[in-house]
């Protein structure tokens, strides 16, 4: 009896955790050697939606392709559910790949086959009986909300619909891992959000670990619980999405975060601050799912002999938590400001003194 | 009607009909044999090359050089050069059946190149998708590359047929029979230019017809009009 999607046992399916151990990759070309990955250590836990962000050429695509061994490391190991994927025989690797779905920026559907035939193909290759294929394909098409398109050819579909077919094809063999290669980069913003919400459902309802690569911080902000930032073949920063968004340490990460939370201060305000003769500090405050922001600021003003001006405020939602970033100017004696800072700490508001000149809106500086 | 036409062309219609039958025979038999070999070589070329799913540089390089040699030999030279082989295979050097040997031989490398390009057109992406699904190399070819390149393969085949009609006419010059022989023996040699140009027009019409048919079939195979 052939192995089919719905007959897979839990242990067959694997839990979906992925470990990179000291992975390097060098592409040799006649002109020069290109180091695509350098000493990458990374653990992706079962159940994660793990985002890898970086500019093109940073190595994220190579990294992603190592999970299903479309690329092999020059050094180091890639463990998928504890198994070194590069020591598997060709047949064992093919079996493993059926457990790792993949979706692509350009969808990579067969233009000559209907939606149904595209989605059915992975099962057909496994010689699953026709009746079981039909049941499973309809189930998956319903999940991606494409039941009414099953007899259409891909050329008749919109980009978002094509990606839904891609997702259905990846899900049909009931994998434990889904790899997403810039899957929303060819889509408009509205469709991007719909596909991201679908990926979130894939993760929640089907318990599938998702590893996605992107160059858009918005994608990470929308669905990822963990994130790694890549630059020049290295992972330069990684952590929970919330930590990385609220306190990025590397310059590249700060730049990426700034694409979605633009915490720069308008130049006109900066002019005013430069003229300020009283003693002051500029603070970047971080509110995490805590009290309402105004009450803390109001209390500081009331309790201590300080004056606060809000220069920037942004509230965003990450990992279903509220993240507030506020930049304030706090005016008063050093002693009173110190008391204020202590109050922020007891109110579980993170603070950081910043140099205002780093946060001026660039346009205004030039003007 | 028949008399009028025969009077105009200066030749009996039976002769014309017989030559058309010969041409169709030469072209279709050459086409079938050449397609089988060309497709086989195209698959080898496309998949044994560097980075292909059956990478084998020895096979690729040998095939590559042999194909280039045959392709750069002018057809008129090939016609004469393969005569010993034709004699051995068919038993005679002249006639439509004998012409099939050089026609097929020159068509194989030409069509192999065209089909190789069709197969390569499918691109790396679809192959990557196939591999990520866990398809065997054989399944990659049969379930992914072939259906996706079918339209392009049909167009390559069409170009191959048109080329064969051309070479059938040339084969006629050296005793091959068919419309080409008729143009040479009854048209050009006997200063019957009416017959010569009429037959050329027939060849043009047949070529147009085949090309249109090929385009239609290719569009049908692609299904993404």
Coordinates of C-alpha atoms in Angstrom, one line a residue:
Chain A
X1 CA 0.0 0.0 0.0
X2 CA 1.4 3.3 -1.0
X3 CA 2.1 6.0 1.5
X4 CA -0.4 8.9 1.2
X5 CA -0.7 12.3 2.7
X6 CA -3.5 11.5 5.2
X7 CA -2.0 8.2 6.2
X8 CA 1.3 9.7 7.3
X9 CA 1.9 9.2 11.0
X10 CA 3.1 12.0 13.2
X11 CA 6.6 10.5 13.5
X12 CA 6.7 10.1 9.7
X13 CA 5.9 13.7 9.2
X14 CA 8.6 15.0 11.5
X15 CA 8.3 17.9 13.8
X16 CA 9.8 20.5 11.5
X17 CA 12.9 21.8 13.3
X18 CA 15.9 22.8 11.3
X19 CA 19.5 23.4 12.6
X20 CA 22.4 24.9 10.6
X21 CA 25.8 24.1 12.2
X22 CA 28.6 26.2 11.1
X23 CA 27.5 26.3 7.5
X24 CA 29.6 27.9 4.7
X25 CA 29.1 27.9 1.0
X26 CA 31.6 28.9 -1.7
X27 CA 30.6 29.1 -5.3
X28 CA 33.7 28.6 -7.5
X29 CA 33.7 30.4 -10.8
X30 CA 36.6 30.7 -13.2
X31 CA 37.1 34.4 -12.3
X32 CA 36.9 34.1 -8.5
X33 CA 35.4 32.3 -5.6
X34 CA 32.2 33.7 -4.2
X35 CA 31.5 33.2 -0.5
X36 CA 27.7 33.0 -0.4
X37 CA 27.5 31.9 3.2
X38 CA 30.0 32.3 6.1
X39 CA 29.8 30.3 9.3
X40 CA 26.1 30.3 9.7
X41 CA 24.7 28.9 12.9
X42 CA 20.9 28.9 13.1
X43 CA 18.2 27.0 14.8
X44 CA 14.6 27.1 13.6
X45 CA 12.2 25.6 16.0
X46 CA 9.2 23.5 15.2
X47 CA 6.2 25.8 14.8
X48 CA 8.2 28.9 14.0
X49 CA 7.4 31.4 11.3
X50 CA 11.0 32.2 10.8
X51 CA 11.9 35.2 8.6
X52 CA 15.3 35.7 7.0
X53 CA 15.7 39.2 5.7
X54 CA 18.5 40.8 3.6
X55 CA 19.3 42.6 0.4
X56 CA 19.7 40.5 -2.8
X57 CA 23.1 38.8 -2.8
X58 CA 23.1 38.5 1.0
X59 CA 22.9 34.7 0.8
X60 CA 19.4 34.2 2.0
X61 CA 18.3 32.3 -1.0
X62 CA 21.3 29.9 -0.8
X63 CA 20.5 29.4 2.9
X64 CA 16.8 28.6 2.2
X65 CA 17.7 26.1 -0.5
X66 CA 20.0 24.2 1.8
X67 CA 17.0 23.1 3.9
X68 CA 15.7 20.9 1.0
X69 CA 19.3 20.3 -0.3
X70 CA 18.8 22.2 -3.6
X71 CA 22.1 23.7 -2.5
X72 CA 24.7 21.8 -0.6
X73 CA 27.0 23.4 2.0
X74 CA 30.8 23.5 1.3
X75 CA 31.2 23.1 5.0
X76 CA 29.0 22.4 8.0
X77 CA 25.8 20.5 8.5
X78 CA 22.1 21.1 7.9
X79 CA 19.9 19.0 10.2
X80 CA 16.2 18.6 9.4
X81 CA 14.4 16.9 12.3
X82 CA 17.8 15.8 13.5
X83 CA 18.8 14.2 10.2
X84 CA 21.8 15.5 8.2
X85 CA 20.1 16.2 4.9
X86 CA 23.3 15.9 2.9
X87 CA 24.1 12.4 4.0
X88 CA 20.8 11.0 2.7
X89 CA 20.8 8.7 -0.3
X90 CA 19.1 10.1 -3.4
X91 CA 15.9 8.1 -2.7
X92 CA 15.9 9.1 1.0
X93 CA 16.4 12.7 0.0
X94 CA 13.4 12.6 -2.4
X95 CA 11.3 11.1 0.4
X96 CA 12.5 13.9 2.8
X97 CA 11.7 16.6 0.2
X98 CA 8.0 15.4 0.1
X99 CA 8.0 16.5 3.7
X100 CA 9.3 20.0 2.9
X101 CA 7.0 22.1 0.7
X102 CA 8.4 25.1 -1.2
X103 CA 6.8 28.1 -2.9
X104 CA 8.4 30.6 -5.2
X105 CA 8.4 34.2 -6.2
X106 CA 7.5 33.3 -9.8
X107 CA 5.1 30.5 -8.6
X108 CA 6.6 27.9 -11.0
X109 CA 3.3 26.3 -11.9
X110 CA 2.9 24.1 -15.0
X111 CA 1.2 26.4 -17.5
X112 CA 0.0 23.4 -19.5
X113 CA -1.9 21.9 -16.6
X114 CA -5.1 22.9 -14.8
X115 CA -5.1 24.1 -11.2
X116 CA -6.3 20.7 -10.2
X117 CA -3.6 18.9 -12.1
X118 CA -0.9 21.1 -10.7
X119 CA -1.9 20.5 -7.2
X120 CA -2.4 16.8 -7.8
X121 CA 1.0 16.3 -9.3
X122 CA 3.0 15.6 -6.2
X123 CA 0.6 12.8 -5.2
X124 CA 0.5 11.5 -8.8
X125 CA 4.3 11.1 -8.7
X126 CA 3.8 9.0 -5.6
X127 CA 1.3 6.8 -7.3
X128 CA -1.5 7.6 -4.9
X129 CA -4.8 6.1 -6.0
X130 CA -6.9 8.5 -8.0
X131 CA -9.8 8.7 -5.6
X132 CA -7.5 9.6 -2.7
X133 CA -5.8 12.3 -4.8
X134 CA -9.2 13.8 -5.6
X135 CA -10.3 13.9 -2.0
X136 CA -6.9 15.4 -0.9
X137 CA -6.7 18.0 -3.7
X138 CA -10.2 19.2 -3.0
X139 CA -9.5 19.5 0.7
X140 CA -6.3 21.6 0.0
X141 CA -8.0 23.8 -2.6
X142 CA -10.7 24.5 -0.1
X143 CA -8.1 25.5 2.4
X144 CA -6.6 28.0 0.0
X145 CA -10.0 29.1 -1.1
X146 CA -9.6 28.2 -4.8
X147 CA -12.3 25.5 -5.2
X148 CA -14.0 27.4 -8.0
X149 CA -10.8 27.7 -10.0
X150 CA -9.8 24.0 -10.1
X151 CA -10.4 23.6 -13.8
X152 CA -8.8 26.8 -14.9
X153 CA -5.3 27.1 -16.4
X154 CA -2.8 29.2 -14.5
X155 CA -2.6 31.8 -17.3
X156 CA -6.2 32.8 -16.4
X157 CA -5.3 33.4 -12.7
X158 CA -4.1 36.6 -10.9
X159 CA -0.8 36.6 -9.2
X160 CA -2.4 36.0 -5.8
X161 CA -4.4 33.1 -7.1
X162 CA -1.3 31.6 -8.7
X163 CA 0.5 31.7 -5.4
X164 CA -2.5 30.0 -3.7
X165 CA -2.1 27.2 -6.2
X166 CA 1.6 27.1 -5.4
X167 CA 0.8 26.9 -1.7
X168 CA -1.8 24.2 -2.3
X169 CA 0.7 22.2 -4.3
X170 CA 3.2 22.5 -1.5
X171 CA 0.6 21.5 1.1
X172 CA -0.9 18.5 -0.7
X173 CA 1.6 16.0 0.5
X174 CA 1.1 17.2 4.1
X175 CA 4.6 18.5 4.9
X176 CA 5.9 19.6 8.2
X177 CA 8.0 22.5 6.8
X178 CA 7.1 25.1 4.2
X179 CA 9.9 27.1 2.5
X180 CA 8.9 30.4 1.0
X181 CA 11.2 32.0 -1.5
X182 CA 10.2 35.7 -1.7
X183 CA 6.6 34.4 -2.2
X184 CA 5.0 37.8 -2.0
X185 CA 7.6 39.9 -3.8
X186 CA 5.8 39.7 -7.2
X187 CA 2.4 40.7 -5.6
X188 CA 0.7 44.0 -4.9
X189 CA 0.4 45.1 -1.3
X190 CA -3.2 44.0 -0.8
X191 CA -2.6 40.6 -2.3
X192 CA 0.6 40.3 -0.3
X193 CA -1.3 40.7 2.9
X194 CA -3.9 38.1 1.9
X195 CA -1.1 35.6 1.1
X196 CA 0.6 36.4 4.4
X197 CA -2.6 35.8 6.3
X198 CA -2.9 32.5 4.5
X199 CA 0.6 31.5 5.5
X200 CA -0.2 32.4 9.1
X201 CA -3.2 30.0 8.8
X202 CA -0.9 27.3 7.4
X203 CA 1.3 27.7 10.4
X204 CA -1.5 27.8 13.0
X205 CA -4.1 25.4 11.7
X206 CA -1.8 22.8 10.0
X207 CA 1.1 23.1 12.4
X208 CA 3.7 23.7 9.7
X209 CA 7.0 25.3 10.4
X210 CA 7.5 28.2 7.9
X211 CA 10.9 29.5 6.8
X212 CA 10.6 32.6 4.6
X213 CA 13.1 34.8 2.9
X214 CA 12.2 38.4 2.0
X215 CA 13.7 41.8 1.5
X216 CA 10.6 43.5 3.0
X217 CA 10.5 44.2 6.7
X218 CA 6.7 44.5 6.4
X219 CA 6.5 40.7 5.7
X220 CA 8.5 40.0 8.9
X221 CA 6.4 42.4 10.9
X222 CA 3.1 40.8 9.7
X223 CA 3.7 37.2 10.4
X224 CA 7.1 36.2 11.7
X225 CA 7.8 35.3 15.3
X226 CA 11.5 35.0 14.8
X227 CA 13.8 36.8 12.4
X228 CA 17.4 36.6 11.2
X229 CA 19.1 39.5 9.4
X230 CA 21.6 38.6 6.7
X231 CA 24.4 40.7 5.3
X232 CA 27.2 39.6 3.1
X233 CA 26.8 35.9 3.7
X234 CA 26.5 36.2 7.5
X235 CA 23.7 36.3 10.0
X236 CA 24.4 39.6 11.7
X237 CA 21.4 39.7 14.0
X238 CA 18.7 37.3 15.1
X239 CA 16.1 37.0 17.7
X240 CA 12.3 37.2 18.3
X241 CA 10.6 39.6 15.9
X242 CA 9.5 41.7 18.9
X243 CA 13.1 42.1 20.2
X244 CA 14.5 42.9 16.8
X245 CA 11.8 45.5 16.1
X246 CA 12.0 47.1 19.5
X247 CA 15.8 47.2 19.9
X248 CA 17.7 46.6 16.7
X249 CA 21.5 46.6 17.3
X250 CA 23.1 46.5 13.8
X251 CA 22.9 49.4 11.4
X252 CA 21.4 47.3 8.6
X253 CA 18.7 46.0 11.0
X254 CA 17.9 49.6 12.1
X255 CA 17.6 50.5 8.5
X256 CA 15.2 47.6 7.8
X257 CA 13.1 48.4 10.9
X258 CA 13.0 52.0 9.8
X259 CA 11.3 50.9 6.6
X260 CA 8.2 50.0 8.6
X261 CA 8.6 52.1 11.8
X262 CA 10.1 55.3 10.5
X263 CA 11.2 56.9 13.8
X264 CA 12.8 59.9 12.4
X265 CA 12.1 63.4 13.7
X266 CA 10.9 66.2 11.4
X267 CA 13.7 68.7 10.8
X268 CA 11.5 71.7 11.9
X269 CA 11.2 70.1 15.3
X270 CA 14.9 69.6 15.4
X271 CA 15.5 73.3 14.7
X272 CA 13.4 74.2 17.7
X273 CA 15.3 71.7 19.9
X274 CA 18.7 73.1 18.8
X275 CA 17.5 76.5 20.1
X276 CA 16.6 75.1 23.5
X277 CA 18.8 76.6 26.2
X278 CA 17.5 74.6 29.1
X279 CA 19.0 71.3 30.2
X280 CA 17.4 68.4 28.3
X281 CA 17.8 64.8 27.1
X282 CA 16.3 63.1 24.0
X283 CA 14.9 59.7 24.9
X284 CA 13.6 56.8 22.8
X285 CA 10.9 55.1 24.8
X286 CA 9.7 51.6 24.2
X287 CA 6.3 50.5 25.4
X288 CA 5.6 46.8 25.2
X289 CA 2.0 45.7 25.7
X290 CA 2.0 47.8 28.9
X291 CA 0.0 50.7 30.2
X292 CA -1.3 53.3 27.9
X293 CA 1.5 55.5 26.8
X294 CA -0.1 58.9 27.7
X295 CA -0.7 57.9 31.3
X296 CA 3.0 57.2 31.9
X297 CA 4.1 60.4 30.3
X298 CA 1.4 62.4 32.1
X299 CA 2.5 60.9 35.4
X300 CA 6.2 61.9 34.8
X301 CA 5.2 65.4 34.1
X302 CA 3.0 65.6 37.2
X303 CA 5.3 63.8 39.6
X304 CA 8.6 65.4 38.7
X305 CA 9.7 68.9 37.8
X306 CA 10.2 68.0 34.1
X307 CA 8.5 68.9 30.9
X308 CA 8.2 66.4 28.0
X309 CA 7.7 67.1 24.3
X310 CA 6.7 64.2 22.0
X311 CA 8.9 64.4 18.9
X312 CA 7.8 61.1 17.3
X313 CA 5.3 58.3 18.1
X314 CA 4.4 55.0 16.5
X315 CA 2.3 52.2 17.6
X316 CA 2.5 48.9 15.8
X317 CA 1.5 45.3 16.3
X318 CA 4.1 42.6 16.2
X319 CA 3.6 38.9 17.1
X320 CA 0.1 40.0 18.4
X321 CA 1.7 42.4 20.9
X322 CA 1.5 46.2 20.9
X323 CA 4.9 47.9 20.4
X324 CA 5.0 51.6 21.0
X325 CA 8.0 53.7 20.0
X326 CA 8.0 57.3 21.3
X327 CA 10.8 59.8 21.0
X328 CA 10.6 62.6 23.6
X329 CA 12.5 65.6 24.7
X330 CA 12.6 65.7 28.5
X331 CA 13.5 69.1 29.9
X332 CA 14.6 69.7 33.5
X333 CA 17.5 69.4 35.9
X334 CA 19.7 66.3 35.7
X335 CA 18.3 65.2 39.1
X336 CA 14.7 65.5 38.1
X337 CA 15.4 63.8 34.7
X338 CA 17.1 60.9 36.6
X339 CA 14.0 60.5 38.8
X340 CA 11.9 60.5 35.6
X341 CA 14.0 57.7 34.1
X342 CA 13.7 55.7 37.3
X343 CA 9.9 56.0 37.0
X344 CA 10.0 54.8 33.4
X345 CA 11.8 51.7 34.6
X346 CA 9.3 50.9 37.4
X347 CA 6.6 51.4 34.8
X348 CA 8.2 48.8 32.6
X349 CA 8.9 51.3 29.9
X350 CA 12.2 50.8 28.2
X351 CA 14.3 54.0 27.6
X352 CA 17.4 54.8 25.7
X353 CA 19.1 58.1 25.3
X354 CA 19.7 58.9 21.7
X355 CA 21.6 61.5 19.7
X356 CA 19.0 63.5 17.9
X357 CA 21.2 64.1 14.9
X358 CA 21.0 60.4 14.0
X359 CA 17.3 60.6 13.8
X360 CA 16.6 63.7 11.8
X361 CA 14.6 63.1 8.6
X362 CA 17.3 63.0 5.9
X363 CA 15.4 65.3 3.5
X364 CA 15.3 68.1 6.0
X365 CA 19.1 67.9 6.7
X366 CA 19.8 68.4 3.0
X367 CA 17.4 71.3 2.8
Chain B
X1 CA -10.1 21.4 -67.4
X2 CA -7.4 18.8 -67.2
X3 CA -6.4 19.5 -70.8
X4 CA -6.2 23.2 -70.2
X5 CA -4.0 22.7 -67.1
X6 CA -1.7 20.2 -68.9
X7 CA -1.5 22.6 -71.9
X8 CA -0.6 25.5 -69.5
X9 CA 2.1 23.5 -67.7
X10 CA 3.3 21.5 -70.6
X11 CA 3.4 18.2 -68.7
X12 CA 0.9 15.5 -67.8
X13 CA -0.9 15.9 -64.4
X14 CA -0.1 12.3 -63.6
X15 CA 3.6 13.1 -63.5
X16 CA 2.9 16.0 -61.2
X17 CA 0.7 13.9 -58.9
X18 CA 3.4 11.2 -58.8
X19 CA 6.0 13.7 -57.9
X20 CA 3.9 15.1 -55.1
X21 CA 3.3 11.7 -53.7
X22 CA 7.1 11.1 -53.8
X23 CA 7.8 14.3 -52.0
X24 CA 5.3 13.6 -49.3
X25 CA 6.8 10.1 -48.9
X26 CA 10.4 11.4 -48.7
X27 CA 9.5 14.2 -46.3
X28 CA 7.2 12.2 -44.0
X29 CA 9.5 9.2 -43.6
X30 CA 12.6 11.4 -43.0
X31 CA 10.6 13.5 -40.6
X32 CA 9.5 10.5 -38.5
X33 CA 13.0 8.9 -38.4
X34 CA 14.7 12.3 -37.8
X35 CA 12.3 13.3 -35.0
X36 CA 12.9 10.1 -33.1
X37 CA 16.7 10.5 -33.2
X38 CA 16.7 14.3 -32.9
X39 CA 14.5 14.2 -29.8
X40 CA 16.7 11.6 -28.2
X41 CA 19.9 13.7 -28.9
X42 CA 18.1 16.9 -27.8
X43 CA 17.3 15.3 -24.4
X44 CA 20.9 14.1 -24.1
X45 CA 22.2 17.6 -25.0
X46 CA 19.8 19.5 -22.7
X47 CA 20.3 17.3 -19.6
X48 CA 23.9 16.1 -19.8
X49 CA 25.3 19.7 -20.1
X50 CA 26.9 21.4 -17.2
X51 CA 24.4 21.9 -14.4
X52 CA 21.9 19.5 -16.1
X53 CA 20.0 16.9 -14.1
X54 CA 22.1 14.1 -15.8
X55 CA 25.3 16.1 -16.0
X56 CA 27.8 14.1 -18.1
X57 CA 30.3 16.3 -19.8
X58 CA 31.9 13.4 -21.9
X59 CA 28.5 12.5 -23.5
X60 CA 27.7 16.2 -23.9
X61 CA 31.0 17.2 -25.5
X62 CA 31.1 14.3 -27.9
X63 CA 27.6 14.8 -29.0
X64 CA 28.1 18.5 -29.3
X65 CA 31.1 18.2 -31.6
X66 CA 29.5 15.5 -33.8
X67 CA 26.4 17.6 -34.3
X68 CA 28.4 20.6 -35.2
X69 CA 30.4 18.6 -37.8
X70 CA 27.3 17.3 -39.5
X71 CA 25.5 20.7 -39.3
X72 CA 28.4 22.5 -40.9
X73 CA 28.6 20.1 -43.9
X74 CA 26.7 21.6 -46.8
X75 CA 23.7 19.5 -47.8
X76 CA 24.8 19.0 -51.4
X77 CA 28.1 17.6 -50.1
X78 CA 26.3 15.4 -47.6
X79 CA 24.1 14.1 -50.4
X80 CA 27.1 12.8 -52.3
X81 CA 29.2 11.9 -49.3
X82 CA 26.7 9.5 -47.8
X83 CA 26.0 7.6 -51.1
X84 CA 28.1 4.5 -50.1
X85 CA 26.0 4.4 -46.9
X86 CA 22.8 4.9 -48.9
X87 CA 23.8 2.1 -51.3
X88 CA 24.5 -0.2 -48.3
X89 CA 21.2 0.6 -46.6
X90 CA 18.8 0.9 -49.5
X91 CA 20.6 -1.0 -52.2
X92 CA 20.5 2.0 -54.7
X93 CA 21.9 5.5 -54.8
X94 CA 18.9 7.1 -56.7
X95 CA 15.2 7.4 -56.2
X96 CA 13.0 8.8 -53.4
X97 CA 13.9 6.0 -50.9
X98 CA 17.6 6.6 -51.4
X99 CA 17.1 10.4 -50.8
X100 CA 15.6 9.7 -47.4
X101 CA 19.1 8.7 -46.0
X102 CA 20.9 12.1 -46.5
X103 CA 17.7 14.0 -45.8
X104 CA 17.3 12.3 -42.4
X105 CA 21.0 12.6 -41.6
X106 CA 21.1 16.3 -42.2
X107 CA 17.8 16.9 -40.4
X108 CA 18.7 15.1 -37.2
X109 CA 21.4 17.5 -35.9
X110 CA 19.4 20.5 -37.1
X111 CA 16.2 19.4 -35.3
X112 CA 18.2 18.2 -32.3
X113 CA 19.6 21.8 -31.8
X114 CA 16.1 23.3 -32.1
X115 CA 14.6 20.8 -29.7
X116 CA 17.5 21.3 -27.3
X117 CA 16.6 25.0 -27.2
X118 CA 13.0 24.2 -26.6
X119 CA 13.8 22.0 -23.7
X120 CA 16.2 24.5 -22.2
X121 CA 13.6 27.3 -22.5
X122 CA 11.6 25.7 -19.7
X123 CA 14.1 27.1 -17.3
X124 CA 15.7 26.4 -14.0
X125 CA 12.7 27.5 -11.9
X126 CA 10.3 24.8 -13.0
X127 CA 13.0 22.2 -12.5
X128 CA 13.7 23.5 -9.0
X129 CA 10.0 23.2 -8.2
X130 CA 10.0 19.6 -9.5
X131 CA 13.0 18.7 -7.4
X132 CA 11.5 20.4 -4.3
X133 CA 8.5 18.1 -4.7
X134 CA 10.8 15.1 -4.6
X135 CA 10.5 14.1 -8.3
X136 CA 13.0 11.7 -9.7
X137 CA 15.1 13.0 -12.6
X138 CA 13.0 10.9 -15.0
X139 CA 9.8 12.4 -13.5
X140 CA 11.3 15.9 -13.8
X141 CA 11.6 15.3 -17.6
X142 CA 8.3 13.5 -18.2
X143 CA 5.9 15.4 -15.9
X144 CA 7.5 18.9 -15.9
X145 CA 9.8 19.7 -18.8
X146 CA 8.0 17.8 -21.6
X147 CA 4.5 19.2 -21.0
X148 CA 5.9 22.7 -20.5
X149 CA 8.0 22.6 -23.6
X150 CA 5.5 20.8 -25.9
X151 CA 4.4 24.0 -27.7
X152 CA 8.0 25.0 -28.4
X153 CA 8.8 21.4 -29.5
X154 CA 6.0 21.5 -32.0
X155 CA 7.3 24.8 -33.4
X156 CA 10.8 23.2 -33.7
X157 CA 9.2 20.2 -35.5
X158 CA 7.5 22.6 -37.9
X159 CA 10.8 24.3 -38.7
X160 CA 12.2 20.9 -39.2
X161 CA 9.5 19.9 -41.7
X162 CA 9.9 23.1 -43.7
X163 CA 13.7 22.4 -43.8
X164 CA 13.0 18.9 -45.1
X165 CA 10.8 20.1 -47.9
X166 CA 13.7 22.3 -48.9
X167 CA 16.2 19.5 -48.8
X168 CA 13.8 17.1 -50.7
X169 CA 13.8 19.6 -53.5
X170 CA 17.6 19.6 -53.5
X171 CA 17.7 15.8 -53.3
X172 CA 15.6 15.8 -56.5
X173 CA 18.5 17.5 -58.3
X174 CA 20.7 14.5 -57.8
X175 CA 18.2 11.8 -58.7
X176 CA 16.1 11.8 -55.7
X177 CA 12.7 12.2 -57.3
X178 CA 9.7 14.3 -56.1
X179 CA 8.8 17.9 -57.0
X180 CA 12.5 18.9 -56.9
X181 CA 13.3 16.4 -59.7
X182 CA 10.3 17.6 -61.7
X183 CA 11.4 21.2 -61.4
X184 CA 14.9 20.2 -62.6
X185 CA 14.1 17.7 -65.3
X186 CA 10.9 19.2 -66.8
X187 CA 11.1 22.8 -65.8
X188 CA 14.7 24.2 -65.7
X189 CA 16.3 21.8 -68.2
X190 CA 13.6 22.1 -70.8
X191 CA 13.2 25.9 -70.3
X192 CA 9.6 25.4 -69.1
X193 CA 9.6 28.3 -66.7
X194 CA 5.8 28.2 -66.4
X195 CA 6.1 24.7 -64.9
X196 CA 9.1 25.7 -62.8
X197 CA 7.4 28.7 -61.1
X198 CA 4.1 27.0 -60.8
X199 CA 5.8 24.2 -58.8
X200 CA 7.7 26.7 -56.7
X201 CA 4.3 28.4 -55.9
X202 CA 3.0 24.9 -54.8
X203 CA 6.0 24.5 -52.5
X204 CA 5.4 28.0 -51.0
X205 CA 1.8 27.2 -50.4
X206 CA 2.6 23.8 -48.7
X207 CA 5.2 25.6 -46.5
X208 CA 2.7 28.2 -45.5
X209 CA 0.1 25.6 -44.7
X210 CA 2.5 23.5 -42.6
X211 CA 3.7 26.6 -40.7
X212 CA 0.2 27.7 -39.9
X213 CA -0.7 24.2 -38.8
X214 CA 2.4 24.1 -36.5
X215 CA 1.6 27.5 -35.0
X216 CA -2.0 26.4 -34.3
X217 CA -0.9 23.1 -32.7
X218 CA 1.7 24.9 -30.6
X219 CA -0.8 27.4 -29.3
X220 CA -3.1 24.5 -28.4
X221 CA -0.4 22.8 -26.5
X222 CA 0.4 25.9 -24.6
X223 CA -3.2 26.6 -23.6
X224 CA -2.2 30.0 -22.4
X225 CA -3.4 32.1 -25.3

